[in-house]
Short mmCIF file of C-alpha atoms in Angstrom, two decimals:
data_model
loop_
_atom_site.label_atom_id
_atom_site.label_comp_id
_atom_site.label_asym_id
_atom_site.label_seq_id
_atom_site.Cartn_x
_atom_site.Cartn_y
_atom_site.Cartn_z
CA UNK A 1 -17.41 -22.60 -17.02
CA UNK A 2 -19.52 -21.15 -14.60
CA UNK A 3 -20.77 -22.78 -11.12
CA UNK A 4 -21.85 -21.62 -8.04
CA UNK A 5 -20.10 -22.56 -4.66
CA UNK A 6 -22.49 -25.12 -3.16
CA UNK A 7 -19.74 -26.02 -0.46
CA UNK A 8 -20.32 -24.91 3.17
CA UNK A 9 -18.61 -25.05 6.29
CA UNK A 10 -18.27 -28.95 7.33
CA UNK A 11 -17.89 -30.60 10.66
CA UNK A 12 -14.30 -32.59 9.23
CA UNK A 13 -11.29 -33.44 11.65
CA UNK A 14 -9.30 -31.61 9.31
CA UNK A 15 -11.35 -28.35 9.60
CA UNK A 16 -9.07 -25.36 10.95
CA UNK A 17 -11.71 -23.98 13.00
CA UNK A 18 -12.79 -26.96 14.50
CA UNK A 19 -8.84 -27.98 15.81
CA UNK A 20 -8.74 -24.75 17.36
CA UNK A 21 -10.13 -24.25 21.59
CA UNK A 22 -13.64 -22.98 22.27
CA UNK A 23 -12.53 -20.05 23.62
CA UNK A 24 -10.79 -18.57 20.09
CA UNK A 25 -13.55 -20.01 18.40
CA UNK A 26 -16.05 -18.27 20.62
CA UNK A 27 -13.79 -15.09 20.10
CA UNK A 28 -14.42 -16.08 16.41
CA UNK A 29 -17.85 -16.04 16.07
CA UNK A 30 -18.23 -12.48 18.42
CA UNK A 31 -15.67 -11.14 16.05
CA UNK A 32 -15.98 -9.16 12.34
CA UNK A 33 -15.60 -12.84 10.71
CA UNK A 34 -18.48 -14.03 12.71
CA UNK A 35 -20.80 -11.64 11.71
CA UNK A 36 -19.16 -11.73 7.90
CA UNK A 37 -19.89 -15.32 7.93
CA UNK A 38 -23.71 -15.28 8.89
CA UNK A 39 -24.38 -11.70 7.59
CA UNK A 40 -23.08 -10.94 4.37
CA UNK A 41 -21.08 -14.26 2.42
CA UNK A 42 -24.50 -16.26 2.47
CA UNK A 43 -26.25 -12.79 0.74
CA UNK A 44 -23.70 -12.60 -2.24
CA UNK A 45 -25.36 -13.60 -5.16
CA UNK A 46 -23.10 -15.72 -7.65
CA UNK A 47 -25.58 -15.93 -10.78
CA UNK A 48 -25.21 -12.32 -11.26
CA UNK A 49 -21.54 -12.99 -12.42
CA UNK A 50 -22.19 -15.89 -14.99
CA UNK A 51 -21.99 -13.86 -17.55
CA UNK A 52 -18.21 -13.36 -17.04
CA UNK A 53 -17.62 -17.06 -17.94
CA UNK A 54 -18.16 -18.77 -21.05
CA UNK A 55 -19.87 -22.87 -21.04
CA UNK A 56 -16.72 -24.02 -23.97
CA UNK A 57 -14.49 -23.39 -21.08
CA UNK A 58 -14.07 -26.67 -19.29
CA UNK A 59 -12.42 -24.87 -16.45
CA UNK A 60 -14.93 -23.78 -13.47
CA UNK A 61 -14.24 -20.32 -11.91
CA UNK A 62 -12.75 -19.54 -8.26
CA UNK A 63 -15.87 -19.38 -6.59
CA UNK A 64 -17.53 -16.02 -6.64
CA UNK A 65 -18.79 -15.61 -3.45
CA UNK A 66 -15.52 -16.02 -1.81
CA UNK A 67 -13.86 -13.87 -4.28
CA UNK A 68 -15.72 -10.89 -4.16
CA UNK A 69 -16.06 -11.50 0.10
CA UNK A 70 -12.84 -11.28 -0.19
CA UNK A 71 -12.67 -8.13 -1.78
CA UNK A 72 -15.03 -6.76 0.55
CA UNK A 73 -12.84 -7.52 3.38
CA UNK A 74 -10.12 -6.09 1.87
CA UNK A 75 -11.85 -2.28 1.73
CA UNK A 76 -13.16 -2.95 4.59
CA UNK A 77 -9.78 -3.65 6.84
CA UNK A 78 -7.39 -1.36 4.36
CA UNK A 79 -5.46 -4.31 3.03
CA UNK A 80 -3.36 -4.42 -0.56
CA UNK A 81 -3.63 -7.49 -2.68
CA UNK A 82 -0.62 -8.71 -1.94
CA UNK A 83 -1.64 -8.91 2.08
CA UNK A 84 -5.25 -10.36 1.35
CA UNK A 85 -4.06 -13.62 -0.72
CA UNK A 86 -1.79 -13.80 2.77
CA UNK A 87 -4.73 -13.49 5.03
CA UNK A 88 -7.09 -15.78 3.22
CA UNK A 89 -4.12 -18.15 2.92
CA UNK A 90 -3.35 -17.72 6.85
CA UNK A 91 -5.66 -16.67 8.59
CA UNK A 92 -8.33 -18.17 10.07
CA UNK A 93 -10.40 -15.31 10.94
CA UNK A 94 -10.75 -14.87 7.24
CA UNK A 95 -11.63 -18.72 6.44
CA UNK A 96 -14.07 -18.35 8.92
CA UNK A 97 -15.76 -15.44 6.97
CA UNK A 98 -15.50 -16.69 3.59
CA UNK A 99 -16.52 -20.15 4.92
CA UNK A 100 -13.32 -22.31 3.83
CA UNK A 101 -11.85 -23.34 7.01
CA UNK A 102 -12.72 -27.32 5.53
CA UNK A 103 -10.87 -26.78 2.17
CA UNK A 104 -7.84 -28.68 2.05
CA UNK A 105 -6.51 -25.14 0.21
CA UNK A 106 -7.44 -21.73 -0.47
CA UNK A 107 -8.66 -21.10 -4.23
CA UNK A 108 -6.48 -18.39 -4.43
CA UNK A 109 -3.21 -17.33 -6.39
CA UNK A 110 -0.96 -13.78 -7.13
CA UNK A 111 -3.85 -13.04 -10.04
CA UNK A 112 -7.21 -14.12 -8.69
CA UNK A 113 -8.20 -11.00 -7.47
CA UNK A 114 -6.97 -9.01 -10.47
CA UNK A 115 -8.47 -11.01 -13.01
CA UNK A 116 -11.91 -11.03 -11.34
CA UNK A 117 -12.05 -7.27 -11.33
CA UNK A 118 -10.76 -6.79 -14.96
CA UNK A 119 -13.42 -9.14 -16.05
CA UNK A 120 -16.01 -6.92 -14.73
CA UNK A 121 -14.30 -4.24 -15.80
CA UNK A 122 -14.23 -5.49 -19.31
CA UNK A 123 -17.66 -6.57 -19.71
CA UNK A 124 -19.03 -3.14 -18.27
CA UNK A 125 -16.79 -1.60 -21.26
CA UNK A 126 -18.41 -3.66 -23.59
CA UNK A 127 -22.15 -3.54 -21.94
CA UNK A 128 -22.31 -0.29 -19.75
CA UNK A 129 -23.40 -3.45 -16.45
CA UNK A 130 -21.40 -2.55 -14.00
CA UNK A 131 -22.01 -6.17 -12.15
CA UNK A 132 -19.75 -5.17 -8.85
CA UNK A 133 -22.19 -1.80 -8.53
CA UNK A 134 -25.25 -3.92 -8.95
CA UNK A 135 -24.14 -6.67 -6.33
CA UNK A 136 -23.38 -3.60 -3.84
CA UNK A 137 -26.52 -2.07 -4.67
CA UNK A 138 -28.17 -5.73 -3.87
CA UNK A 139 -26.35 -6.18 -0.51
CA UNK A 140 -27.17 -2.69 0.90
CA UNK A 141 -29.54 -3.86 3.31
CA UNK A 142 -27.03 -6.58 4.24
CA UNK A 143 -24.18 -4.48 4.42
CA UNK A 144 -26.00 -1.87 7.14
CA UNK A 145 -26.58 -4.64 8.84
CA UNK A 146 -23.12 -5.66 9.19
CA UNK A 147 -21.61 -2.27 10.19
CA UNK A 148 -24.65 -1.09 11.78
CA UNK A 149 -24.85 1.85 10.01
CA UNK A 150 -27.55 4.58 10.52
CA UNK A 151 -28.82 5.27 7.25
CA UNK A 152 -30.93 8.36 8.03
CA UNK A 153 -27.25 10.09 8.56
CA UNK A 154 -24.77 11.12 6.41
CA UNK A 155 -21.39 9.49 7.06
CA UNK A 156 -18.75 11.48 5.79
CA UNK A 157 -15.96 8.79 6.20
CA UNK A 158 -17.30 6.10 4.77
CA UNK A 159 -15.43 3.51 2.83
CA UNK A 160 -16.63 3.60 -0.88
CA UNK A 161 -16.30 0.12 -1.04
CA UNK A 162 -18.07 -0.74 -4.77
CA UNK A 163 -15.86 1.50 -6.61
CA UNK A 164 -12.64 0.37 -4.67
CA UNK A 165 -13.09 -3.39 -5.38
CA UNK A 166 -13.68 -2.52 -8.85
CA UNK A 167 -10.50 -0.54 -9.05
CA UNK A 168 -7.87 -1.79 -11.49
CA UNK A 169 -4.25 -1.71 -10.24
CA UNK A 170 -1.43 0.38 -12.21
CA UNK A 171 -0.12 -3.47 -13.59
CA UNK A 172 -3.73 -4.12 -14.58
CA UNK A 173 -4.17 -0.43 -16.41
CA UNK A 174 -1.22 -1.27 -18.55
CA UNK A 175 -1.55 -4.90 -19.51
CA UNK A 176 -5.22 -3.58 -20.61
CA UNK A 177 -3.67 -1.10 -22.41
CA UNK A 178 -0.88 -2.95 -24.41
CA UNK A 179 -3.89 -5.54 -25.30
CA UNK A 180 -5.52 -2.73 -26.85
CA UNK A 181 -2.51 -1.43 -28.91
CA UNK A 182 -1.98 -4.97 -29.88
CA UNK A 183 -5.68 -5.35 -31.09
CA UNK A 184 -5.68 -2.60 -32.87
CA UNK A 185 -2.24 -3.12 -34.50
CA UNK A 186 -3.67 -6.81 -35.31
CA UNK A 187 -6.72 -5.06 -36.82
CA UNK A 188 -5.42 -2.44 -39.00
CA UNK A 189 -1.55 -2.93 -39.37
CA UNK A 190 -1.23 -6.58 -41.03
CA UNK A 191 1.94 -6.23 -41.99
CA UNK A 192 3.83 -5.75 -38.25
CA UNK A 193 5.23 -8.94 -36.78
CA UNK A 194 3.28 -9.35 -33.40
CA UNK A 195 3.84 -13.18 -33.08
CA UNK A 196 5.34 -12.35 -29.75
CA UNK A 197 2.61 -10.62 -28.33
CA UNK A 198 -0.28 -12.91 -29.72
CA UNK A 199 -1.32 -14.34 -25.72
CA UNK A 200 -3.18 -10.56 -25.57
CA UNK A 201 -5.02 -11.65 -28.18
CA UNK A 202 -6.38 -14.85 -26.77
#
């Protein structure tokens, strides 16, 4: 089930930004996160994804905008998976940008990341929408302003940072393609046993 992330940053006692002194939070707000956190999380448009998630399914998605922020921090600073689930777990630099510091925990586990990406990558298989691309495309203006880029020049080390959060990892490529073999085994070879391998059918 679909639903947008109506939750913003809260004034609670509990809130992890709040409980720290005004001078890190002042170093906060002049930082990356600060400018992440008024710039570019509020521009992310969550709608565009709906299509990844289906209305029978009683279970609502990981809020997009944080997920896909998160990604875009993740080109941005260099990181591996493995070392952004710690940050946004951690560190509150990273709350602060994806606006969580209030949540009691962060919506995040070892396959949020990867199964956000190989949904996209899936329906752009089966549609030719490549929905990452398009939300890029849509935060341009949002983005220059955020690295204060000069758009008039070429930058030759830019970081291509569409196509990377899109990127499937080696353990993604080869769980899509064992579901594949075992679809088309399913399909067209009835008589092979694949009772253990029937959760890449589902």
């Amino acid at each position: 089930m679909f639903r947008e992330n109506k939750q913003t940053q809260t004034n609670l006692l509990t809130d992890s930004y709040l409980l720290t002194s005004e001078r890190a939070q002042k170093m906060i707000e002049q930082s990356w996160a600060g400018s992440f956190a008024q710039i570019i999380f509020p521009s992310i448009n969550e709608t565009r994804f709906d299509v990844l998630y289906h209305e029978d399914n009683g279970r609502p998605n990981t809020p997009i905008n944080y997920v896909l922020g998160a990604l875009i921090l993740k080109e941005t600073l260099g990181l591996k998976d493995e070392d952004l689930i710690l940050r946004c777990h951690t560190d509150i630099c990273f709350q602060h940008a994806l606006h969580s510091t209030s949540w009691e925990e962060q919506p995040v586990s070892d396959r949020t990341f990867s199964r956000f990406r190989r949904a996209c990558y899936l329906y752009e298989i089966e549609t030719g929408i490549d929905l990452i691309q398009e939300e890029m495309e849509g935060l341009t203006d949002k983005l220059i302003t955020y690295f204060n880029v000069n758009h008039t020049q070429k930058r030759m080390d830019s970081v291509m940072i569409a196509s990377n959060t899109k990127r499937l990892s080696q353990l993604e490529l080869l769980y899509t393609c064992v579901e594949k073999l075992i679809r088309t085994i399913d399909k067209e070879f009835s008589t092979f046993d694949i009772s253990e391998f029937e959760h890449y059918l589902k």
